[in-house]
N, CA, C and O atoms as a DFTB+ gen file, in Angstrom:
696 C
 N C O
     1  1     -43.258    -103.120      25.761
     2  2     -42.976    -102.130      27.131
     3  2     -41.466    -101.550      27.040
     4  3     -41.339    -100.326      27.074
     5  1     -40.635    -102.140      26.957
     6  2     -39.214    -101.983      26.787
     7  2     -38.870    -101.010      25.824
     8  3     -38.070    -100.108      26.074
     9  1     -39.536    -101.171      24.537
    10  2     -39.110    -100.154      23.521
    11  2     -40.008     -98.834      23.796
    12  3     -39.775     -97.838      23.112
    13  1     -40.868     -98.802      24.623
    14  2     -41.479     -97.660      24.931
    15  2     -40.720     -97.058      25.743
    16  3     -40.570     -95.870      25.455
    17  1     -40.072     -97.477      26.826
    18  2     -39.191     -97.122      27.767
    19  2     -38.045     -96.393      27.350
    20  3     -37.518     -95.403      27.859
    21  1     -37.728     -97.090      26.276
    22  2     -36.343     -96.396      25.532
    23  2     -36.575     -95.169      24.673
    24  3     -35.818     -94.204      24.569
    25  1     -37.869     -95.379      24.009
    26  2     -38.358     -94.047      23.173
    27  2     -38.658     -92.964      24.179
    28  3     -38.244     -91.833      23.924
    29  1     -39.428     -93.208      25.456
    30  2     -39.572     -91.955      25.931
    31  2     -38.075     -91.608      26.887
    32  3     -38.015     -90.444      27.283
    33  1     -37.152     -92.321      27.187
    34  2     -35.906     -91.977      27.703
    35  2     -35.138     -91.097      26.428
    36  3     -34.540     -90.040      26.633
    37  1     -35.248     -91.624      25.326
    38  2     -34.467     -90.752      24.486
    39  2     -35.049     -89.556      23.845
    40  3     -34.382     -88.714      23.243
    41  1     -36.359     -89.528      24.010
    42  2     -37.148     -88.106      23.924
    43  2     -36.881     -87.149      24.958
    44  3     -36.754     -85.943      24.750
    45  1     -36.790     -87.748      26.155
    46  2     -36.246     -86.948      27.479
    47  2     -34.723     -86.286      27.272
    48  3     -34.455     -85.116      27.546
    49  1     -33.794     -87.248      26.745
    50  2     -32.685     -86.592      26.469
    51  2     -32.729     -85.668      25.569
    52  3     -32.177     -84.660      26.011
    53  1     -33.148     -85.513      24.444
    54  2     -33.418     -84.819      23.231
    55  2     -33.972     -83.077      23.950
    56  3     -33.574     -81.923      23.787
    57  1     -34.937     -83.656      24.672
    58  2     -35.535     -82.331      25.233
    59  2     -34.653     -81.562      26.109
    60  3     -34.483     -80.345      26.046
    61  1     -34.137     -82.328      26.886
    62  2     -32.964     -81.638      28.006
    63  2     -31.848     -81.224      27.391
    64  3     -31.279     -80.241      27.865
    65  1     -31.256     -81.927      26.122
    66  2     -30.114     -81.430      25.055
    67  2     -30.872     -80.096      24.756
    68  3     -30.469     -78.999      25.143
    69  1     -31.799     -80.263      24.162
    70  2     -32.402     -78.868      23.269
    71  2     -32.390     -77.769      24.472
    72  3     -32.029     -76.640      24.140
    73  1     -32.748     -77.979      25.837
    74  2     -32.990     -76.855      27.093
    75  2     -31.483     -76.077      27.009
    76  3     -31.266     -74.891      26.762
    77  1     -30.417     -77.281      27.332
    78  2     -28.976     -77.000      27.565
    79  2     -28.599     -76.001      26.623
    80  3     -28.095     -74.943      26.998
    81  1     -28.877     -76.351      25.034
    82  2     -28.684     -75.772      23.867
    83  2     -29.019     -74.411      23.960
    84  3     -28.179     -73.528      23.782
    85  1     -30.197     -74.187      24.229
    86  2     -30.965     -72.913      24.450
    87  2     -30.349     -72.017      25.456
    88  3     -29.945     -70.877      25.225
    89  1     -30.309     -72.704      26.723
    90  2     -29.610     -71.648      27.887
    91  2     -28.015     -71.408      27.322
    92  3     -27.435     -70.324      27.400
    93  1     -27.558     -72.381      26.865
    94  2     -26.195     -71.983      26.306
    95  2     -26.114     -70.789      25.142
    96  3     -25.160     -70.018      25.041
    97  1     -27.217     -70.781      24.339
    98  2     -27.236     -69.669      23.235
    99  2     -27.566     -68.298      23.974
   100  3     -27.181     -67.196      23.582
   101  1     -28.371     -68.548      25.154
   102  2     -28.912     -67.363      25.801
   103  2     -27.579     -66.565      26.332
   104  3     -27.165     -65.430      26.095
   105  1     -27.086     -67.621      27.140
   106  2     -25.706     -67.093      27.781
   107  2     -24.733     -66.511      26.920
   108  3     -24.114     -65.499      27.248
   109  1     -24.548     -67.154      25.727
   110  2     -23.435     -66.656      24.638
   111  2     -24.139     -65.163      24.202
   112  3     -23.422     -64.179      24.022
   113  1     -25.198     -65.121      24.096
   114  2     -25.776     -63.534      23.656
   115  2     -25.294     -62.647      24.898
   116  3     -24.659     -61.617      24.671
   117  1     -25.583     -63.027      26.181
   118  2     -25.413     -61.980      27.318
   119  2     -23.883     -61.885      27.112
   120  3     -23.380     -60.767      27.011
   121  1     -23.069     -63.066      27.042
   122  2     -21.542     -62.793      26.992
   123  2     -20.909     -62.010      25.889
   124  3     -19.785     -61.521      26.006
   125  1     -21.553     -61.911      24.950
   126  2     -21.197     -61.078      23.666
   127  2     -21.687     -59.469      23.918
   128  3     -21.120     -58.512      23.390
   129  1     -22.711     -59.377      24.719
   130  2     -22.861     -58.158      25.109
   131  2     -21.998     -57.695      26.396
   132  3     -22.138     -56.524      26.748
   133  1     -21.266     -58.383      26.999
   134  2     -20.151     -58.202      27.864
   135  2     -19.178     -57.791      27.152
   136  3     -18.695     -56.695      27.434
   137  1     -18.641     -58.556      26.054
   138  2     -17.531     -58.364      25.061
   139  2     -18.003     -57.058      24.465
   140  3     -17.050     -56.285      24.366
   141  1     -18.932     -56.634      24.111
   142  2     -19.191     -55.448      23.400
   143  2     -18.874     -54.146      24.464
   144  3     -18.381     -53.078      24.100
   145  1     -19.179     -54.406      25.536
   146  2     -18.981     -53.169      26.803
   147  2     -17.344     -53.161      26.714
   148  3     -16.739     -52.124      26.444
   149  1     -16.619     -54.518      26.986
   150  2     -15.163     -54.177      27.128
   151  2     -14.579     -53.608      25.871
   152  3     -13.775     -52.682      25.987
   153  1     -14.926     -54.105      24.559
   154  2     -14.385     -53.263      23.380
   155  2     -14.885     -51.962      23.316
   156  3     -14.352     -51.212      22.498
   157  1     -15.775     -51.544      23.991
   158  2     -16.171     -50.043      24.123
   159  2     -15.623     -49.365      25.194
   160  3     -16.090     -48.281      25.544
   161  1     -14.513     -49.975      25.858
   162  2     -14.008     -49.440      27.062
   163  2     -14.593     -49.324      28.424
   164  3     -14.086     -48.713      29.365
   165  1     -15.982     -50.130      28.428
   166  2     -16.666     -49.868      29.556
   167  2     -16.393     -50.895      30.524
   168  3     -17.220     -51.755      30.825
   169  1     -15.159     -50.805      31.046
   170  2     -14.817     -52.104      31.932
   171  2     -15.541     -52.293      32.997
   172  3     -15.911     -53.451      33.189
   173  1     -15.886     -51.407      33.827
   174  2     -16.448     -51.462      35.088
   175  2     -17.791     -52.042      34.843
   176  3     -18.255     -52.957      35.525
   177  1     -18.417     -51.462      33.818
   178  2     -19.983     -51.756      33.486
   179  2     -19.921     -53.120      32.893
   180  3     -20.931     -53.790      33.105
   181  1     -18.946     -53.714      32.177
   182  2     -18.761     -54.859      32.076
   183  2     -18.554     -55.922      33.113
   184  3     -19.057     -57.045      33.072
   185  1     -17.786     -55.466      34.022
   186  2     -17.658     -56.261      35.223
   187  2     -18.806     -56.492      36.225
   188  3     -18.897     -57.457      36.984
   189  1     -19.616     -55.526      36.120
   190  2     -21.029     -55.735      36.490
   191  2     -21.985     -56.587      36.134
   192  3     -22.759     -57.182      36.884
   193  1     -21.904     -56.644      34.753
   194  2     -22.545     -57.433      34.153
   195  2     -22.267     -58.917      34.325
   196  3     -23.120     -59.779      34.537
   197  1     -20.698     -59.133      34.182
   198  2     -20.309     -60.543      34.586
   199  2     -20.574     -60.746      35.762
   200  3     -20.869     -61.941      35.791
   201  1     -20.686     -60.222      37.067
   202  2     -21.125     -60.658      38.273
   203  2     -22.642     -60.845      38.204
   204  3     -23.192     -61.684      38.918
   205  1     -23.321     -60.075      37.355
   206  2     -24.871     -60.584      37.365
   207  2     -24.813     -61.891      36.757
   208  3     -25.281     -62.830      37.400
   209  1     -24.129     -62.176      35.204
   210  2     -24.158     -63.402      34.976
   211  2     -23.658     -64.665      35.525
   212  3     -24.003     -65.775      35.120
   213  1     -22.775     -64.419      36.529
   214  2     -22.360     -65.436      37.479
   215  2     -23.509     -66.079      38.395
   216  3     -23.444     -67.234      38.817
   217  1     -24.457     -65.291      38.627
   218  2     -25.609     -65.824      39.433
   219  2     -26.537     -65.995      38.606
   220  3     -27.471     -66.629      39.097
   221  1     -26.680     -65.695      37.540
   222  2     -27.592     -66.259      36.531
   223  2     -27.300     -67.471      35.847
   224  3     -28.124     -68.290      35.440
   225  1     -26.066     -67.521      35.754
   226  2     -25.495     -68.760      34.896
   227  2     -24.244     -69.393      35.362
   228  3     -23.223     -69.377      34.675
   229  1     -24.313     -69.931      36.486
   230  2     -23.392     -70.538      37.457
   231  2     -22.548     -71.615      36.627
   232  3     -21.370     -71.878      36.870
   233  1     -23.350     -72.228      35.566
   234  2     -22.677     -73.404      34.947
   235  2     -21.841     -72.734      33.849
   236  3     -21.515     -73.497      32.939
   237  1     -21.514     -71.726      33.768
   238  2     -20.823     -71.011      32.944
   239  2     -19.706     -70.418      33.509
   240  3     -19.042     -69.719      32.744
   241  1     -19.348     -70.515      34.598
   242  2     -18.528     -69.427      35.549
   243  2     -17.160     -69.442      34.695
   244  3     -16.574     -68.428      34.317
   245  1     -16.776     -70.694      34.471
   246  2     -15.236     -70.422      33.797
   247  2     -15.229     -69.462      32.848
   248  3     -14.251     -68.715      32.836
   249  1     -16.126     -69.293      32.008
   250  2     -15.979     -68.231      30.802
   251  2     -16.194     -66.922      31.403
   252  3     -15.551     -65.928      31.066
   253  1     -17.068     -66.927      32.262
   254  2     -17.339     -65.558      33.263
   255  2     -16.233     -65.187      33.613
   256  3     -15.742     -64.213      33.043
   257  1     -15.674     -65.711      34.426
   258  2     -14.242     -65.695      35.148
   259  2     -13.224     -64.986      34.401
   260  3     -12.550     -64.050      34.832
   261  1     -13.158     -65.572      33.093
   262  2     -12.134     -65.354      32.368
   263  2     -12.334     -63.547      31.758
   264  3     -11.427     -62.757      31.500
   265  1     -14.109     -63.281      31.652
   266  2     -14.005     -62.044      31.643
   267  2     -13.957     -61.021      32.451
   268  3     -13.791     -59.817      32.254
   269  1     -14.181     -61.878      33.720
   270  2     -13.947     -60.667      35.046
   271  2     -12.648     -60.610      35.069
   272  3     -12.298     -59.517      35.513
   273  1     -11.576     -61.432      34.735
   274  2     -10.234     -61.343      35.007
   275  2      -9.762     -60.243      33.914
   276  3      -9.071     -59.269      34.214
   277  1     -10.234     -60.532      32.591
   278  2      -9.949     -59.493      31.694
   279  2     -10.188     -58.001      31.992
   280  3      -9.351     -57.104      31.898
   281  1     -11.378     -57.899      32.338
   282  2     -11.832     -56.742      33.042
   283  2     -11.047     -55.734      34.282
   284  3     -10.935     -54.510      34.351
   285  1     -10.574     -56.844      35.203
   286  2     -10.123     -56.221      36.057
   287  2      -8.455     -55.731      35.593
   288  3      -7.953     -54.722      36.088
   289  1      -7.656     -56.667      34.510
   290  2      -6.322     -56.505      34.033
   291  2      -6.950     -54.895      33.208
   292  3      -6.327     -53.897      33.572
   293  1      -7.766     -54.718      32.471
   294  2      -7.869     -53.618      31.741
   295  2      -8.178     -52.454      32.723
   296  3      -7.523     -51.422      32.584
   297  1      -9.159     -52.527      33.750
   298  2      -9.265     -51.375      34.660
   299  2      -7.644     -50.922      35.131
   300  3      -7.050     -49.847      35.053
   301  1      -7.234     -52.293      35.659
   302  2      -5.971     -51.752      36.362
   303  2      -4.864     -50.991      35.189
   304  3      -4.171     -50.019      35.490
   305  1      -4.860     -51.483      34.153
   306  2      -4.133     -50.714      33.119
   307  2      -4.366     -49.237      32.976
   308  3      -3.538     -48.331      33.078
   309  1      -5.894     -49.155      32.670
   310  2      -6.175     -47.661      32.615
   311  2      -5.910     -46.836      33.915
   312  3      -5.732     -45.620      33.980
   313  1      -5.919     -47.676      34.863
   314  2      -5.480     -46.581      35.912
   315  2      -4.080     -46.210      36.030
   316  3      -3.660     -45.112      36.398
   317  1      -3.474     -47.108      35.724
   318  2      -1.911     -47.108      35.430
   319  2      -1.480     -46.005      34.419
   320  3      -0.537     -45.229      34.570
   321  1      -2.358     -46.073      33.331
   322  2      -2.130     -45.191      32.320
   323  2      -2.622     -43.653      32.690
   324  3      -2.065     -42.687      32.170
   325  1      -3.459     -43.540      33.413
   326  2      -3.986     -42.341      34.221
   327  2      -2.852     -41.641      34.978
   328  3      -2.543     -40.461      34.816
   329  1      -2.256     -42.518      35.842
   330  2      -1.377     -42.202      36.779
   331  2      -0.083     -41.577      35.851
   332  3       0.398     -40.476      36.120
   333  1       0.403     -42.397      34.758
   334  2       1.568     -41.895      33.838
   335  2       0.945     -40.573      33.332
   336  3       1.559     -39.576      33.714
   337  1      -0.010     -40.370      32.648
   338  2      -0.597     -39.183      32.430
   339  2      -0.373     -37.906      33.177
   340  3       0.085     -36.833      32.782
   341  1      -0.849     -38.319      34.465
   342  2      -0.709     -37.184      35.660
   343  2       0.698     -36.769      35.828
   344  3       0.998     -35.590      36.020
   345  1       1.554     -37.712      35.759
   346  2       3.015     -37.414      36.063
   347  2       3.242     -36.424      34.986
   348  3       3.521     -35.245      35.204
   349  1       3.101     -36.991      33.740
   350  2       3.481     -36.264      32.814
   351  2       2.886     -35.116      32.687
   352  3       3.750     -34.254      32.527
   353  1       1.879     -34.694      32.678
   354  2       1.202     -33.307      32.668
   355  2       1.579     -32.355      33.752
   356  3       1.886     -31.181      33.543
   357  1       1.540     -32.932      34.929
   358  2       1.908     -32.054      36.044
   359  2       3.271     -31.817      36.667
   360  3       3.562     -30.875      37.404
   361  1       4.199     -32.965      36.203
   362  2       5.662     -32.839      36.629
   363  2       6.420     -32.555      35.383
   364  3       6.953     -31.471      35.144
   365  1       6.438     -33.632      34.577
   366  2       7.425     -33.511      33.667
   367  2       7.369     -32.575      32.452
   368  3       8.374     -32.416      31.760
   369  1       6.323     -32.011      32.206
   370  2       5.855     -30.875      31.174
   371  2       6.567     -29.638      32.157
   372  3       7.422     -28.883      31.693
   373  1       6.139     -29.559      33.419
   374  2       6.676     -28.589      34.023
   375  2       8.223     -28.650      34.515
   376  3       8.642     -27.898      35.395
   377  1       8.887     -29.446      33.979
   378  2      10.294     -29.665      34.234
   379  2      10.657     -30.082      35.737
   380  3      11.781     -29.832      36.172
   381  1       9.680     -30.728      36.535
   382  2       9.892     -31.000      37.673
   383  2      10.390     -32.533      37.866
   384  3       9.820     -33.407      38.519
   385  1      11.482     -32.625      37.201
   386  2      11.836     -34.335      36.956
   387  2      12.244     -34.921      38.194
   388  3      12.143     -36.147      38.215
   389  1      12.736     -34.304      39.367
   390  2      13.010     -34.959      40.775
   391  2      11.712     -35.709      41.206
   392  3      11.557     -36.908      41.440
   393  1      10.861     -34.723      41.247
   394  2       9.461     -35.191      41.703
   395  2       8.787     -36.210      40.887
   396  3       8.034     -37.004      41.451
   397  1       8.967     -36.267      39.700
   398  2       8.285     -37.296      38.583
   399  2       9.086     -38.385      38.820
   400  3       8.493     -39.454      38.673
   401  1      10.580     -38.487      39.232
   402  2      11.186     -39.684      39.723
   403  2      10.670     -40.215      40.882
   404  3      10.767     -41.442      40.839
   405  1      10.133     -39.799      41.964
   406  2       9.734     -39.891      43.198
   407  2       8.197     -40.933      42.729
   408  3       7.949     -42.100      43.030
   409  1       7.436     -40.001      41.952
   410  2       6.372     -40.751      41.722
   411  2       6.235     -41.638      40.918
   412  3       5.224     -42.337      40.998
   413  1       7.274     -41.900      39.826
   414  2       7.504     -43.256      39.359
   415  2       7.954     -44.347      40.182
   416  3       7.510     -45.477      39.978
   417  1       8.880     -44.097      41.186
   418  2       9.210     -45.090      42.061
   419  2       7.841     -45.513      43.212
   420  3       7.719     -46.564      43.841
   421  1       7.221     -44.706      43.214
   422  2       5.754     -44.938      43.948
   423  2       5.169     -46.170      43.337
   424  3       4.933     -47.261      43.856
   425  1       4.959     -45.674      41.905
   426  2       4.277     -46.410      40.926
   427  2       4.360     -47.578      40.897
   428  3       3.418     -48.357      40.751
   429  1       5.960     -47.958      41.089
   430  2       6.478     -49.418      40.820
   431  2       5.996     -50.169      41.848
   432  3       5.650     -51.340      41.688
   433  1       5.933     -49.475      43.114
   434  2       5.408     -50.146      44.277
   435  2       3.980     -50.718      43.841
   436  3       3.653     -51.904      43.899
   437  1       3.245     -49.729      43.424
   438  2       1.725     -49.850      43.427
   439  2       1.524     -50.776      42.019
   440  3       0.608     -51.588      42.142
   441  1       2.126     -50.801      40.863
   442  2       1.961     -51.647      39.815
   443  2       3.026     -52.340      39.392
   444  3       3.680     -52.022      38.399
   445  1       3.312     -53.537      40.275
   446  2       4.698     -54.174      39.761
   447  2       4.733     -54.848      38.582
   448  3       5.823     -55.137      38.088
   449  1       3.442     -55.222      37.917
   450  2       3.390     -56.045      36.756
   451  2       3.923     -54.893      35.503
   452  3       4.302     -55.303      34.406
   453  1       3.889     -53.593      35.812
   454  2       4.422     -52.715      34.897
   455  2       5.692     -52.223      35.331
   456  3       5.981     -51.047      35.112
   457  1       6.611     -53.112      36.018
   458  2       8.061     -52.361      36.235
   459  2       8.679     -51.997      35.016
   460  3       8.929     -50.801      34.865
   461  1       8.977     -52.799      34.109
   462  2       9.756     -52.711      33.090
   463  2       9.516     -51.091      32.241
   464  3      10.367     -50.275      31.888
   465  1       7.957     -51.055      32.105
   466  2       7.669     -49.639      31.815
   467  2       8.169     -48.475      32.589
   468  3       8.735     -47.478      32.143
   469  1       7.885     -48.746      33.764
   470  2       7.833     -47.818      34.787
   471  2       9.501     -47.697      34.763
   472  3       9.848     -46.524      34.906
   473  1      10.449     -48.490      34.637
   474  2      11.772     -48.340      34.764
   475  2      12.312     -47.328      33.478
   476  3      13.173     -46.449      33.456
   477  1      11.584     -47.760      32.638
   478  2      11.998     -46.617      31.384
   479  2      11.777     -45.245      31.445
   480  3      12.505     -44.430      30.880
   481  1      10.612     -44.906      32.238
   482  2      10.178     -43.498      32.675
   483  2      11.130     -42.993      33.670
   484  3      11.449     -41.806      33.731
   485  1      11.582     -43.911      34.454
   486  2      12.802     -43.691      35.401
   487  2      13.763     -43.130      34.698
   488  3      14.049     -41.948      34.888
   489  1      14.400     -43.882      33.789
   490  2      15.492     -43.586      33.091
   491  2      15.776     -42.477      32.419
   492  3      16.781     -41.769      32.480
   493  1      14.482     -42.343      31.550
   494  2      14.389     -40.962      31.010
   495  2      14.160     -39.848      31.905
   496  3      14.626     -38.744      31.624
   497  1      13.457     -40.046      33.004
   498  2      13.518     -38.648      33.796
   499  2      14.948     -38.576      34.452
   500  3      15.333     -37.438      34.719
   501  1      15.658     -39.455      34.705
   502  2      16.813     -39.157      35.029
   503  2      17.816     -38.699      34.264
   504  3      18.771     -38.091      34.747
   505  1      17.694     -38.935      33.087
   506  2      18.496     -38.230      31.866
   507  2      17.927     -36.927      32.007
   508  3      18.643     -35.977      32.324
   509  1      16.564     -36.783      31.775
   510  2      16.210     -35.046      31.560
   511  2      16.610     -34.320      33.182
   512  3      16.911     -33.134      33.313
   513  1      16.554     -35.039      34.004
   514  2      16.876     -34.170      35.358
   515  2      18.393     -33.722      35.363
   516  3      18.796     -32.682      35.884
   517  1      19.266     -34.759      34.635
   518  2      20.532     -34.274      34.617
   519  2      20.929     -33.700      33.526
   520  3      22.136     -33.606      33.305
   521  1      20.124     -33.277      32.762
   522  2      20.471     -32.510      31.442
   523  2      20.770     -31.348      31.648
   524  3      20.485     -30.806      32.715
   525  1      21.400     -30.731      30.679
   526  2      22.176     -29.330      30.930
   527  2      20.810     -28.331      30.907
   528  3      20.878     -27.237      31.466
   529  1      19.724     -28.706      30.318
   530  2      18.758     -27.703      30.556
   531  2      18.156     -27.544      31.846
   532  3      17.886     -26.484      32.411
   533  1      17.977     -28.708      32.244
   534  2      17.441     -28.772      33.810
   535  2      18.361     -27.963      34.772
   536  3      18.077     -27.202      35.698
   537  1      19.614     -28.388      34.232
   538  2      20.684     -27.678      35.443
   539  2      20.653     -26.262      35.474
   540  3      20.742     -25.639      36.532
   541  1      20.523     -25.679      34.276
   542  2      20.504     -24.346      33.832
   543  2      19.136     -23.776      34.466
   544  3      19.107     -22.670      35.007
   545  1      18.283     -24.403      34.387
   546  2      16.833     -24.036      35.038
   547  2      17.135     -23.951      36.514
   548  3      16.930     -22.924      37.161
   549  1      17.647     -25.105      37.046
   550  2      17.904     -24.931      38.465
   551  2      18.522     -23.635      39.084
   552  3      18.045     -23.025      40.040
   553  1      19.675     -23.299      38.382
   554  2      20.403     -22.212      38.567
   555  2      19.888     -20.871      38.733
   556  3      20.127     -19.948      39.512
   557  1      18.929     -21.091      37.536
   558  2      18.137     -19.844      37.203
   559  2      17.112     -19.362      38.581
   560  3      16.906     -18.268      39.107
   561  1      16.660     -20.601      38.826
   562  2      15.901     -20.438      40.081
   563  2      16.180     -19.958      41.439
   564  3      15.443     -19.306      42.180
   565  1      17.773     -20.537      41.707
   566  2      18.353     -20.040      42.470
   567  2      18.794     -18.515      42.493
   568  3      18.982     -17.824      43.494
   569  1      18.898     -18.202      41.349
   570  2      19.518     -16.868      40.814
   571  2      18.352     -15.904      41.322
   572  3      18.459     -14.910      42.041
   573  1      17.266     -16.441      40.781
   574  2      16.084     -15.638      41.299
   575  2      15.344     -15.443      42.451
   576  3      14.673     -14.457      42.756
   577  1      15.554     -16.644      43.166
   578  2      15.380     -16.568      44.680
   579  2      16.188     -15.608      45.311
   580  3      15.697     -14.760      46.056
   581  1      17.791     -15.701      44.989
   582  2      18.751     -14.644      45.587
   583  2      18.337     -13.295      45.601
   584  3      18.579     -12.582      46.574
   585  1      17.694     -12.854      44.542
   586  2      17.344     -11.554      43.884
   587  2      16.243     -11.330      44.855
   588  3      16.231     -10.271      45.483
   589  1      15.365     -12.176      45.031
   590  2      14.125     -11.871      45.938
   591  2      14.661     -11.660      47.374
   592  3      14.315     -10.630      47.952
   593  1      15.491     -12.558      48.017
   594  2      16.027     -12.410      49.076
   595  2      16.652     -11.023      49.313
   596  3      16.347     -10.312      50.271
   597  1      17.486     -10.715      48.432
   598  2      18.317      -9.428      48.402
   599  2      17.137      -8.079      48.410
   600  3      17.296      -7.153      49.205
   601  1      16.316      -8.096      47.729
   602  2      15.344      -6.991      47.802
   603  2      14.390      -7.116      49.055
   604  3      13.605      -6.207      49.322
   605  1      14.467      -8.147      49.737
   606  2      13.695      -8.060      51.284
   607  2      14.751      -7.820      52.090
   608  3      14.435      -8.132      53.239
   609  1      16.056      -7.339      52.017
   610  2      16.952      -7.220      52.972
   611  2      17.639      -8.675      53.545
   612  3      18.455      -8.712      54.466
   613  1      17.256      -9.573      52.983
   614  2      17.658     -11.009      53.570
   615  2      19.175     -11.522      52.835
   616  3      19.270     -12.557      52.177
   617  1      20.267     -10.611      53.088
   618  2      21.633     -10.403      52.640
   619  2      21.767     -12.130      52.471
   620  3      21.653     -12.775      51.428
   621  1      22.053     -12.652      53.892
   622  2      22.518     -13.930      54.123
   623  2      21.753     -14.988      53.116
   624  3      22.349     -15.731      52.336
   625  1      20.753     -14.940      53.228
   626  2      19.822     -15.929      52.157
   627  2      20.036     -15.793      50.777
   628  3      20.163     -16.762      50.028
   629  1      20.091     -14.331      50.327
   630  2      20.370     -14.191      49.030
   631  2      21.669     -14.649      48.744
   632  3      21.733     -15.151      47.622
   633  1      22.794     -14.649      49.410
   634  2      24.242     -15.049      49.093
   635  2      24.206     -16.730      49.121
   636  3      24.953     -17.409      48.417
   637  1      23.382     -17.193      49.893
   638  2      23.426     -18.630      49.602
   639  2      22.858     -19.256      48.796
   640  3      23.159     -20.418      48.522
   641  1      21.749     -18.488      48.159
   642  2      20.988     -18.852      46.922
   643  2      21.816     -18.713      45.664
   644  3      21.793     -19.530      44.744
   645  1      22.563     -17.594      45.697
   646  2      23.569     -17.338      44.565
   647  2      24.701     -18.387      44.470
   648  3      25.033     -18.908      43.406
   649  1      25.288     -18.664      45.715
   650  2      26.203     -19.792      46.013
   651  2      25.671     -21.264      45.138
   652  3      26.387     -21.937      44.397
   653  1      24.342     -21.497      45.443
   654  2      23.831     -22.507      44.638
   655  2      23.708     -22.191      43.361
   656  3      24.021     -23.099      42.590
   657  1      23.335     -21.142      42.858
   658  2      23.241     -20.711      41.373
   659  2      24.476     -21.155      40.783
   660  3      24.427     -21.948      39.843
   661  1      25.833     -20.642      41.325
   662  2      26.916     -20.877      40.636
   663  2      27.476     -22.281      40.608
   664  3      28.163     -22.752      39.702
   665  1      27.113     -22.858      41.663
   666  2      27.320     -24.501      41.731
   667  2      26.564     -25.007      40.678
   668  3      27.219     -25.618      39.834
   669  1      25.351     -24.919      40.494
   670  2      24.595     -25.296      39.349
   671  2      25.065     -24.870      38.003
   672  3      25.045     -25.852      37.261
   673  1      25.466     -23.838      37.411
   674  2      26.234     -23.129      36.434
   675  2      27.469     -24.139      36.342
   676  3      27.752     -24.581      35.229
   677  1      28.172     -24.501      37.385
   678  2      29.404     -25.110      37.282
   679  2      29.377     -26.426      36.665
   680  3      30.268     -26.874      35.942
   681  1      28.089     -27.137      37.058
   682  2      27.577     -28.302      36.680
   683  2      27.241     -28.310      35.173
   684  3      27.328     -29.334      34.495
   685  1      26.937     -27.369      34.791
   686  2      26.313     -27.304      33.411
   687  2      27.774     -27.195      32.405
   688  3      27.769     -27.627      31.253
   689  1      28.682     -26.718      32.874
   690  2      29.816     -26.557      32.441
   691  2      30.982     -28.084      32.133
   692  3      31.907     -28.234      31.335
   693  1      30.505     -28.815      32.968
   694  2      31.021     -30.291      32.926
   695  2      30.726     -31.149      31.855
   696  3      31.149     -32.305      31.856
């Protein structure tokens, strides 16, 4: 009888081990699908899938949580890069360096983990804003605004803008 109990116990152990292995293989297959979504850049879809896996496979929560963390980091990085692209396209390319500087400073508060990268952009913008070209562009804007005011008989406003244009031109000579 003792030997029969041992044999039954051993068989039960192997059946349980087999079920665990099947469950793990099924889980790994679904985790592979999540990794494929991540590799395709479908981070939000992968995140949704991870949340489904958490309820389906709570036993493997550590592995799933690693993927969730990775997805969240990649989503945040993508959002950060989109913000940078917006600033480049809408401000820097239009030579609005001071506005770009302000936007980068805002980004630094929103994305402190990318502070070093943002500081590099701030340094570049600061150099561009103070470059000769930027100074001359500002002077031209004041000059044009002065002509506009003059054409509308707003002589005092025209003179003030021309004075600002002269100050900007003086900066370009330094």
